[in-house]
Coordinates of C-alpha atoms in Angstrom, one line a residue:
Chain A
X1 CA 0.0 0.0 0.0
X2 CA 1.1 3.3 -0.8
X3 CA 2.1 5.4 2.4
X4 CA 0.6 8.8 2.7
X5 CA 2.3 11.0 5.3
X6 CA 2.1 14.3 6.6
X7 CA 3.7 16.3 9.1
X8 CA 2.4 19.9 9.9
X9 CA 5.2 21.7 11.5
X10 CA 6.8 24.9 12.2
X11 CA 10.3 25.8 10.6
X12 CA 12.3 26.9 13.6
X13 CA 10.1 24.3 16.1
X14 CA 12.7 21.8 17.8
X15 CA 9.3 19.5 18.3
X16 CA 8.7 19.3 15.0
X17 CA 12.1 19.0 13.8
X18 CA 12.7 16.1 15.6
X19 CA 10.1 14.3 13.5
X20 CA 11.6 15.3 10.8
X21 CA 15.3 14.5 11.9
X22 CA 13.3 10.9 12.4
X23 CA 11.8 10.4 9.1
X24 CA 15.1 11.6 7.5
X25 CA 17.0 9.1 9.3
X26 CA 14.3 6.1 8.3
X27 CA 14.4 7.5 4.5
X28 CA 10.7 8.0 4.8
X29 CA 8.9 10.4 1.7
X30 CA 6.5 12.6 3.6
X31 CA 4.3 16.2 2.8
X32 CA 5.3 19.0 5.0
X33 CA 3.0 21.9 5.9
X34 CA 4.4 24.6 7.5
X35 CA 2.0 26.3 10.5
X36 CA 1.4 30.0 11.0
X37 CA 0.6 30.4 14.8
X38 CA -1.0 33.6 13.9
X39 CA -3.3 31.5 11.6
X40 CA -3.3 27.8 12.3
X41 CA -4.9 25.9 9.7
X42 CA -8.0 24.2 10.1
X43 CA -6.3 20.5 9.8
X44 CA -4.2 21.3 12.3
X45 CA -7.1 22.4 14.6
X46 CA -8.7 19.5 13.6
X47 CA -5.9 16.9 14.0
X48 CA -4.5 18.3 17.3
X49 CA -7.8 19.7 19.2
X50 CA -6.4 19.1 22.7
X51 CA -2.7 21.0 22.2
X52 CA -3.5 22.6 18.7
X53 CA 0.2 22.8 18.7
X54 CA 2.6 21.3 16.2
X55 CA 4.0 18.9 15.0
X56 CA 0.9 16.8 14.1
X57 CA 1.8 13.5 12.1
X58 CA -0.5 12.1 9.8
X59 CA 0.1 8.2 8.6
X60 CA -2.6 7.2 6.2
X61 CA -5.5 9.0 7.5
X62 CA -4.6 8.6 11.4
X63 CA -3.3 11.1 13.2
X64 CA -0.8 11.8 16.2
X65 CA 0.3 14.5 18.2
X66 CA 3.2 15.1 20.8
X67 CA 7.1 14.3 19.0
X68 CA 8.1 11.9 21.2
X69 CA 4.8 9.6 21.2
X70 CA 5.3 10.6 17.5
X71 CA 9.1 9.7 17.5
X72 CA 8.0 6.1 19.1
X73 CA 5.2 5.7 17.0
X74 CA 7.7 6.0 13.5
X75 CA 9.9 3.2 15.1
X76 CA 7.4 0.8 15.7
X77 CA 6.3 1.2 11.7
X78 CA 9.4 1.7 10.1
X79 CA 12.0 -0.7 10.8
X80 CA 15.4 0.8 9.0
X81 CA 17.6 2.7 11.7
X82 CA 15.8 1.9 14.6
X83 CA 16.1 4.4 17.1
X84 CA 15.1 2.5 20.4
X85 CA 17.3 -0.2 22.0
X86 CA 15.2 -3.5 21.7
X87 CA 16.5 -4.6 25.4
X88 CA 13.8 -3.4 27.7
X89 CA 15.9 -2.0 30.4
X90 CA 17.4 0.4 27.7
X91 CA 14.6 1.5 26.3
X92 CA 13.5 2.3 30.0
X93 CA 16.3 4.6 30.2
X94 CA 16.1 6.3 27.2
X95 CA 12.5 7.1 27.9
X96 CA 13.5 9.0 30.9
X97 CA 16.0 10.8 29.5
X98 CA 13.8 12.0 26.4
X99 CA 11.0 12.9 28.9
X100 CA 13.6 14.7 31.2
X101 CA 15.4 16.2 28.3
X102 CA 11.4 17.3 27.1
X103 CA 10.3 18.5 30.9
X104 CA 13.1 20.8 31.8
X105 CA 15.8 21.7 29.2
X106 CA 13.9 24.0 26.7
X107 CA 12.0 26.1 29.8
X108 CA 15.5 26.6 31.5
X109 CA 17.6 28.0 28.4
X110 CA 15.0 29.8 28.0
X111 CA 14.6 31.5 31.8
X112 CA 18.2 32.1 31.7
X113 CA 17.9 33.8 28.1
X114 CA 14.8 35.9 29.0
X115 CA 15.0 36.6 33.0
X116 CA 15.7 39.4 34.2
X117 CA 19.2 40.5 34.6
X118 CA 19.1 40.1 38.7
X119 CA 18.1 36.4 38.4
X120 CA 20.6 34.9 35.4
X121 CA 23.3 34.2 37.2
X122 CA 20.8 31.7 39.4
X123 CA 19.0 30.5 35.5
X124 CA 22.2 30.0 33.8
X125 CA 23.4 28.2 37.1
X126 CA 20.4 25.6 36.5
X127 CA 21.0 25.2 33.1
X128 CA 24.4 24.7 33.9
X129 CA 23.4 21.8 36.0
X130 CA 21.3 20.2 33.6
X131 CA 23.8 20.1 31.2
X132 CA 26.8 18.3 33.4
X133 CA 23.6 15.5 34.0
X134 CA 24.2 14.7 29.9
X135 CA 27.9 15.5 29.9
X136 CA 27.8 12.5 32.6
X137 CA 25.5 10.3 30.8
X138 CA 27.6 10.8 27.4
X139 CA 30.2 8.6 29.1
X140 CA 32.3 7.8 26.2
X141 CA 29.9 7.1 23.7
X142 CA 29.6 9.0 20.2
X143 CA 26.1 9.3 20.9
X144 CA 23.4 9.1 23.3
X145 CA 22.3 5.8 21.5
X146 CA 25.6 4.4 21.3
X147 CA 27.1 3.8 18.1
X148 CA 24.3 5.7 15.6
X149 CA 21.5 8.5 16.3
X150 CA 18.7 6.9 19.1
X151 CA 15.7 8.6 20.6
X152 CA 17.6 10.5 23.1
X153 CA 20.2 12.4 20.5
X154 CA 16.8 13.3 18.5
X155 CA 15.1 14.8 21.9
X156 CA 18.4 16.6 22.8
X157 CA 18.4 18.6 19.3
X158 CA 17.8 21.5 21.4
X159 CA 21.0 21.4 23.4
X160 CA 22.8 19.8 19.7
X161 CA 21.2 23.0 18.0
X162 CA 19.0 25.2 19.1
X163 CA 20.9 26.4 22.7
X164 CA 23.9 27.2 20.6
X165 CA 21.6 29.3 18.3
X166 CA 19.4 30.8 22.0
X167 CA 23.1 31.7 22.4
X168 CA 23.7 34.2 20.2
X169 CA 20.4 36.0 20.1
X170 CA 20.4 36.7 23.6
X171 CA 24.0 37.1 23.9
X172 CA 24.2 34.4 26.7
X173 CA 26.4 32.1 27.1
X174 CA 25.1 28.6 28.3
X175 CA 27.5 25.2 26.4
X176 CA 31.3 26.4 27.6
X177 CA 33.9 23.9 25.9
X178 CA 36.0 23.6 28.8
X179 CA 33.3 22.4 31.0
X180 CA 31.4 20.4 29.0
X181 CA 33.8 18.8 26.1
X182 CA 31.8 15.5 25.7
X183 CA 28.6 16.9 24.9
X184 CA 30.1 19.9 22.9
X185 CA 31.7 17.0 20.6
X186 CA 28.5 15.8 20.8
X187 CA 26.9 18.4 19.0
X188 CA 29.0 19.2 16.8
X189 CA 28.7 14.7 15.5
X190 CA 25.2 15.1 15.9
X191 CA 24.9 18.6 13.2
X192 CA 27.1 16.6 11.1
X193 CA 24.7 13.6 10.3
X194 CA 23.2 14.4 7.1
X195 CA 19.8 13.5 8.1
X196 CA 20.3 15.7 11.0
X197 CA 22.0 18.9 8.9
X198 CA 19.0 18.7 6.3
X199 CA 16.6 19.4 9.0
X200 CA 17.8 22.1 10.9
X201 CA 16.5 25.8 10.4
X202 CA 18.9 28.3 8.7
X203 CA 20.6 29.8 11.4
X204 CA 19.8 33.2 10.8
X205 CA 16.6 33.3 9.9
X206 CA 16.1 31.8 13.3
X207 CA 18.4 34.4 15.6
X208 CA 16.3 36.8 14.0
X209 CA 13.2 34.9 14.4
X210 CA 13.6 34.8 17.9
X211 CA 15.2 38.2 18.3
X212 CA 11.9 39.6 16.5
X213 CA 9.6 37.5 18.0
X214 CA 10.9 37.6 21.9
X215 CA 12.7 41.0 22.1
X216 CA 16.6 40.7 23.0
X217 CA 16.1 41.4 26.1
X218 CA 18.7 43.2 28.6
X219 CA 21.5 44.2 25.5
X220 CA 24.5 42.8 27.4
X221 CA 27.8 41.3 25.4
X222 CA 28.2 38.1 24.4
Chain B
X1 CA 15.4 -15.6 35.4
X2 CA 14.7 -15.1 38.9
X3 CA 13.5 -11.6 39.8
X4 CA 14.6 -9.1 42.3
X5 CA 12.4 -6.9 42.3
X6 CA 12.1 -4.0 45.2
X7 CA 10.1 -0.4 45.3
X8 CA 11.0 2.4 47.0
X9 CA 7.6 4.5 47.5
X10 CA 5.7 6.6 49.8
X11 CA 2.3 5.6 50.6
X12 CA -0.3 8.4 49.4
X13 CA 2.0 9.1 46.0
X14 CA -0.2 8.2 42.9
X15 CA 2.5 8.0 40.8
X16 CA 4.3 5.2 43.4
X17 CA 0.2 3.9 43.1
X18 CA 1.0 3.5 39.8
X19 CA 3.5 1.1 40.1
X20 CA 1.9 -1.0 42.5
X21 CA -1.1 -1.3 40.1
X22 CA 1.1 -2.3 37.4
X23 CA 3.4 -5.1 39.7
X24 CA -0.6 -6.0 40.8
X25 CA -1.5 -6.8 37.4
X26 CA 1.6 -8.9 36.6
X27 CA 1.6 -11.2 39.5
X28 CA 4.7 -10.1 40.6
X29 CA 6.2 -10.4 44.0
X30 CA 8.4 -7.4 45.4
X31 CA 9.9 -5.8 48.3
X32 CA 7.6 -2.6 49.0
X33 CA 10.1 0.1 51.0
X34 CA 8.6 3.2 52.3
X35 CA 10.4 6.2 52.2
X36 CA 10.5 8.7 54.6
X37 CA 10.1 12.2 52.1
X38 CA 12.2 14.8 54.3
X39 CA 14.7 12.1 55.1
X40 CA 15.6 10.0 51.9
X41 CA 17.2 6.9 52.1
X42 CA 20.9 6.8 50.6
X43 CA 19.6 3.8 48.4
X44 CA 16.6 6.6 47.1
X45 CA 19.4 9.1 46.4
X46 CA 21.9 6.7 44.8
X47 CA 19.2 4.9 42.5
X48 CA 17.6 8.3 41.6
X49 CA 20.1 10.9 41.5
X50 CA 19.1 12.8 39.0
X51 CA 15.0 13.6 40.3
X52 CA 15.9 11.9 43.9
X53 CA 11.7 10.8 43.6
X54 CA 9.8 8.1 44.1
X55 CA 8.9 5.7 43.0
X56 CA 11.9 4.1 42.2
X57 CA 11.6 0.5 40.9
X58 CA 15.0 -1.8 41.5
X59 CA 14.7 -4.7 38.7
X60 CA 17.8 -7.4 39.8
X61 CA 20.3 -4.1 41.1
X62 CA 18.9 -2.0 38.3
X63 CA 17.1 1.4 39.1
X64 CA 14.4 2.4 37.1
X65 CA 12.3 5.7 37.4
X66 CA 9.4 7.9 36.5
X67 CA 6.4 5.9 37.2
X68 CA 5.2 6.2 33.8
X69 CA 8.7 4.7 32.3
X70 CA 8.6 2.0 34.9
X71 CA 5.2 0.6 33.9
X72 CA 6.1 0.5 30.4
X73 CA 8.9 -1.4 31.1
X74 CA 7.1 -3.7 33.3
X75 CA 4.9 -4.2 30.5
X76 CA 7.5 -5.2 28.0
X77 CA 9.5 -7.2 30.8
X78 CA 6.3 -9.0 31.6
X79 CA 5.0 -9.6 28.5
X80 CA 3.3 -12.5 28.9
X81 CA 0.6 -11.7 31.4
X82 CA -2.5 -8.7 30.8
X83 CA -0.7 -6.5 28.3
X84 CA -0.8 -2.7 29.0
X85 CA -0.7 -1.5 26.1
X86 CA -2.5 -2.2 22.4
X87 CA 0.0 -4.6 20.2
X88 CA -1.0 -2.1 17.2
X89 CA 1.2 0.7 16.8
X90 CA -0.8 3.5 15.8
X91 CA -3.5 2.2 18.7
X92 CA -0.5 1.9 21.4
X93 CA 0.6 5.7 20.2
X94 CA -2.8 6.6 21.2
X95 CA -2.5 5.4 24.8
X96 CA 0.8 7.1 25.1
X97 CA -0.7 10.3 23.9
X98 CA -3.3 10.1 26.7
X99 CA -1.1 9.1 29.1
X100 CA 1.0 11.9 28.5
X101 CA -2.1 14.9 28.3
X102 CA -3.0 13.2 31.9
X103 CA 0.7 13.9 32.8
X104 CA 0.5 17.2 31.4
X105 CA -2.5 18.2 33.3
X106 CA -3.8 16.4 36.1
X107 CA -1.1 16.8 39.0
X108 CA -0.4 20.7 39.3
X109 CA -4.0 21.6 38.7
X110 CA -4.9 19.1 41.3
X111 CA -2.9 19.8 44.2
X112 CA -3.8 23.3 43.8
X113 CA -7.4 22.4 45.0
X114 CA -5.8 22.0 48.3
X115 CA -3.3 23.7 48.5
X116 CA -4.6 26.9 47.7
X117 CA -7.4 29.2 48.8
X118 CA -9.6 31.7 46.6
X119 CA -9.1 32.8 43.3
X120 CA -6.4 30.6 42.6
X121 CA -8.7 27.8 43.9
X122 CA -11.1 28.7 41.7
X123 CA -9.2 28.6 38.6
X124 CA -7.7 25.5 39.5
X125 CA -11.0 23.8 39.9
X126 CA -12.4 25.1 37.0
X127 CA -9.1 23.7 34.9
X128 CA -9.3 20.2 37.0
X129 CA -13.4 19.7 35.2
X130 CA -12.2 20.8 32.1
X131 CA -9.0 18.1 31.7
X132 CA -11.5 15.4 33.1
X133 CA -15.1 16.2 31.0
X134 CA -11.7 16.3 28.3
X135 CA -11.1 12.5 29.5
X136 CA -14.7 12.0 29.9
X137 CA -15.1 12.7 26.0
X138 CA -12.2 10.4 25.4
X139 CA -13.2 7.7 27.3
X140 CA -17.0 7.5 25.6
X141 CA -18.6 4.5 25.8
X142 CA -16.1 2.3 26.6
X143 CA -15.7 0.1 30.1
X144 CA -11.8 1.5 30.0
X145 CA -9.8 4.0 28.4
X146 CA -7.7 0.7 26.6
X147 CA -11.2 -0.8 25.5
X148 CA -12.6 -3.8 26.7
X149 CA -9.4 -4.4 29.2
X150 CA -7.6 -2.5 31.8
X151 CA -4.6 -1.0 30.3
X152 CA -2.1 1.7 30.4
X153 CA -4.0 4.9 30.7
X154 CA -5.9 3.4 33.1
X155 CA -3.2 2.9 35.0
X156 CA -2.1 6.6 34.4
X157 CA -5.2 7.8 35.4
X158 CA -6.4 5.9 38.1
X159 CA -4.6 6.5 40.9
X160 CA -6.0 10.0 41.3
X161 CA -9.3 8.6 42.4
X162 CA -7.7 7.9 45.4
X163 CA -7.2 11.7 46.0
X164 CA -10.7 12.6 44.7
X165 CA -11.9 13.2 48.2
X166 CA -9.7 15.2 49.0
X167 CA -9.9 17.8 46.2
X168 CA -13.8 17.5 46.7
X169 CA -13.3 18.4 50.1
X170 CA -11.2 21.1 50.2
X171 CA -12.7 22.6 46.9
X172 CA -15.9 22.1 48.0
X173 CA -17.3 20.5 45.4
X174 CA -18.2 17.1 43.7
X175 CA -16.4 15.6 40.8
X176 CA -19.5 13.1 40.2
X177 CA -21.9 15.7 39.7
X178 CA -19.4 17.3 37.0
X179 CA -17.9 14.4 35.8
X180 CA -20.4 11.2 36.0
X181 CA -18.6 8.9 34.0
X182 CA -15.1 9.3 35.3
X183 CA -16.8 7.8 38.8
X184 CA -18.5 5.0 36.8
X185 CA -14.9 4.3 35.6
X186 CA -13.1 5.1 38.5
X187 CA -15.2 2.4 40.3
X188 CA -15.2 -0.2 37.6
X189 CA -11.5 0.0 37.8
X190 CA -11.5 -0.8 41.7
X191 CA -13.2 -3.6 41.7
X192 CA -10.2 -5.3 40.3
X193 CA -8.0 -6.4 42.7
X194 CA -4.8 -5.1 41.2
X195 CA -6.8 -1.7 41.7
X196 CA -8.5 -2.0 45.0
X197 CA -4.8 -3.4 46.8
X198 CA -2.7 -0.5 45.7
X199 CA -4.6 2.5 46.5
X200 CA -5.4 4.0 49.9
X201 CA -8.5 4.6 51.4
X202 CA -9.6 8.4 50.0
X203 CA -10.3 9.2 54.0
X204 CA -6.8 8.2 54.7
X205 CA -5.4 10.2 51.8
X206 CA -7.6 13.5 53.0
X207 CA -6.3 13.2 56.7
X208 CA -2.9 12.7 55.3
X209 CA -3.6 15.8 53.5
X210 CA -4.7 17.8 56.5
X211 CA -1.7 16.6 58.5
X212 CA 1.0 17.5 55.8
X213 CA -0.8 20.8 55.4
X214 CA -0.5 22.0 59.1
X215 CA 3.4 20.7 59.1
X216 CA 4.0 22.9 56.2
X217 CA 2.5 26.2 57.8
X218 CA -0.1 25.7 54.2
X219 CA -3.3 26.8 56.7

């Protein structure tokens, strides 16, 4: 049977990215719509009532929201470069790691990129934290899956991408070399895998994006 | 393969409820240890050192945690016996979307019932009978949210009802009248033993409630 997929998204979304990075990986053809938030289209309305957020994926006729039920989801069908371990205690952990990675990461860079200038010190302190808890769980692996891309390295494209880019439009700096080489090499591996550099947004369109779109805040030097 | 299998919990946690439900529905025997909350064990901290939460399930030496996570892997550890989840993909991604929306939404909302007073109350009741008529609508007609059999949401979802007196109490108001179906549910699922074992008495959960609020200075 012919697959028909879909993914409505948003160019400069990690979220939806990470589907992408996914189907990339598996070699999967797909349609990509690309969501206004001022305007959302009536399919995505309709396929993501709950959230109404992107991405939505769309696999002949059913529907899915949420990229890592999403991420799981494209495993389970499509078979090439699987991207959970198949031994269950593995999976376990890189479940939690996603799910940590999804809970706290994103909502930290961006406290210590948007707080004011009395509390950054404390948010880039937290980040900081956060980010020696995958410098530790790197160990000496290329990856967080091991050998190739897994679930975890897709969930972390916001530390492999988008914290460097958080960076530089608010002039903060969050990923220092000398304190965290592993997961610095890590990044700079994970940008390098073609399915991965395909499906990241042009860097800057999206430091003015966000610059535009959030304000730069406090001017202070990078 | 023999199993060692402990869990390191605190009575009126629904998420440590969770697990207990899920080890319930398996069959399988553990070692149930309670944790004092302001004084963790060293085990607690060494097994979860990144949240230092329960529950914490030990498989054999191995930690495993975020209650969620856990029962997943029970499921595929125990695969054998009541399934969890659906064996279709597209049907098991559907679970793990509502198991994550009841993640999302249920537990801050909640505990502000009783933890807060006036406005705030307000709005957090208000939010609490939207996420379930929400839930409501997904469940439908069905006996469970996995269909004819007990499964994973269930699981997620469950273990609230054992609070349900206590945010009715203390937000003064009844989640029956607002939300018939989720008690119809909510007491299907308890007359399974798995259920019924694992959860506290809602009184117990309520005085617990009252207790832990005067301790805190929350009055």
């Amino acid at each position: 049977m012919a697959e028909e997929v879909f993914l409505f998204g948003f160019w400069g979304s990690p979220f939806s990215r990470r589907v992408e990075m996914a189907l990339k990986l598996k070699g999967i053809e797909y349609k990509y719509i690309d969501e206004d938030f001022s305007n959302k289209s009536p399919s995505l309305l309709k396929y993501n009532p709950i959230h109404k957020k992107v991405p939505v994926f769309v696999h002949n006729g059913k529907h899915l929201a949420e990229s890592l039920v999403i991420l799981e989801y494209i495993d389970e069908t499509w078979k090439d470069h699987p991207i959970l371990p198949k031994d269950p205690y593995e999976r376990a952990n890189a479940r939690f790691w996603a799910k940590f990675i999804d809970e706290k990461y994103l909502s930290a860079i961006w406290k210590s990129c948007t707080c004011e200038e009395k509390e950054r010190e404390k948010a880039v302190e937290e980040v900081s934290e956060l980010l020696q808890f995958l410098e530790n769980e790197l160990k000496e692996q290329r990856y967080f899956g091991g050998e190739t891309i897994g679930l975890v390295d897709i969930a972390a494209n916001i530390i492999g991408y988008w914290l460097e880019i958080f960076e530089e439009a608010f002039g903060v700096e969050l990923l220092r070399k000398e304190k965290f080489p592993k997961l610095c090499n890590w990044a700079n591996e994970f940008v390098s895998v073609s399915a991965i550099k395909e499906n990241i947004p042009p860097r800057n369109k999206l430091i003015a994006f966000l610059r535009n779109r959030f304000g730069i805040g406090n001017t202070r030097h990078s | 393969m023999a199993h060692e299998v402990v869990l390191l919990d605190f009575w009126p946690s629904m998420f440590g409820m969770r697990v207990r439900v899920a080890l319930a529905e398996k069959g399988i025997k553990y070692e149930y240890k309670e944790e004092d909350l302001r004084n963790k064990s060293p085990l607690l901290l060494k097994m979860n050192p990144i949240h230092k939460k329960i529950p914490v399930l030990i498989h054999n030496g191995k930690p495993v945690c975020e209650s969620l996570v856990i029962v997943q892997y029970i499921d595929e550890v125990w695969k054998d016996k009541n399934p969890f989840l659906p064996s279709d993909p597209y049907h098991k991604a559907h679970s793990r979307f509502w198991a994550d929306f009841i993640e999302q939404k249920v537990y801050d909302t909640a505990r502000k019932i009783w933890a807060t007073k006036g406005e705030e109350q307000e709005v957090a009741k208000k939010e609490f009978i939207e996420t379930f008529k929400i839930l409501e609508g997904e469940l439908g007609e069905k006996p469970f949210f996995g269909g004819e059999t007990f499964g994973f949401v269930d699981i997620a979802l469950i273990t609230f009802y054992s609070w349900f007196y206590t945010y009715e109490t203390f937000g003064n108001f009844s989640i029956e009248a607002e939300c018939p179906k989720i008690i119809a549910w909510a007491k299907r699922c308890m007359q399974k033993e798995s259920v019924a074992n694992s959860l506290p008495d809602q009184k117990k959960i309520y005085e617990f409630t009252v207790w832990m609020k005067k301790y805190f200075g929350m009055d």
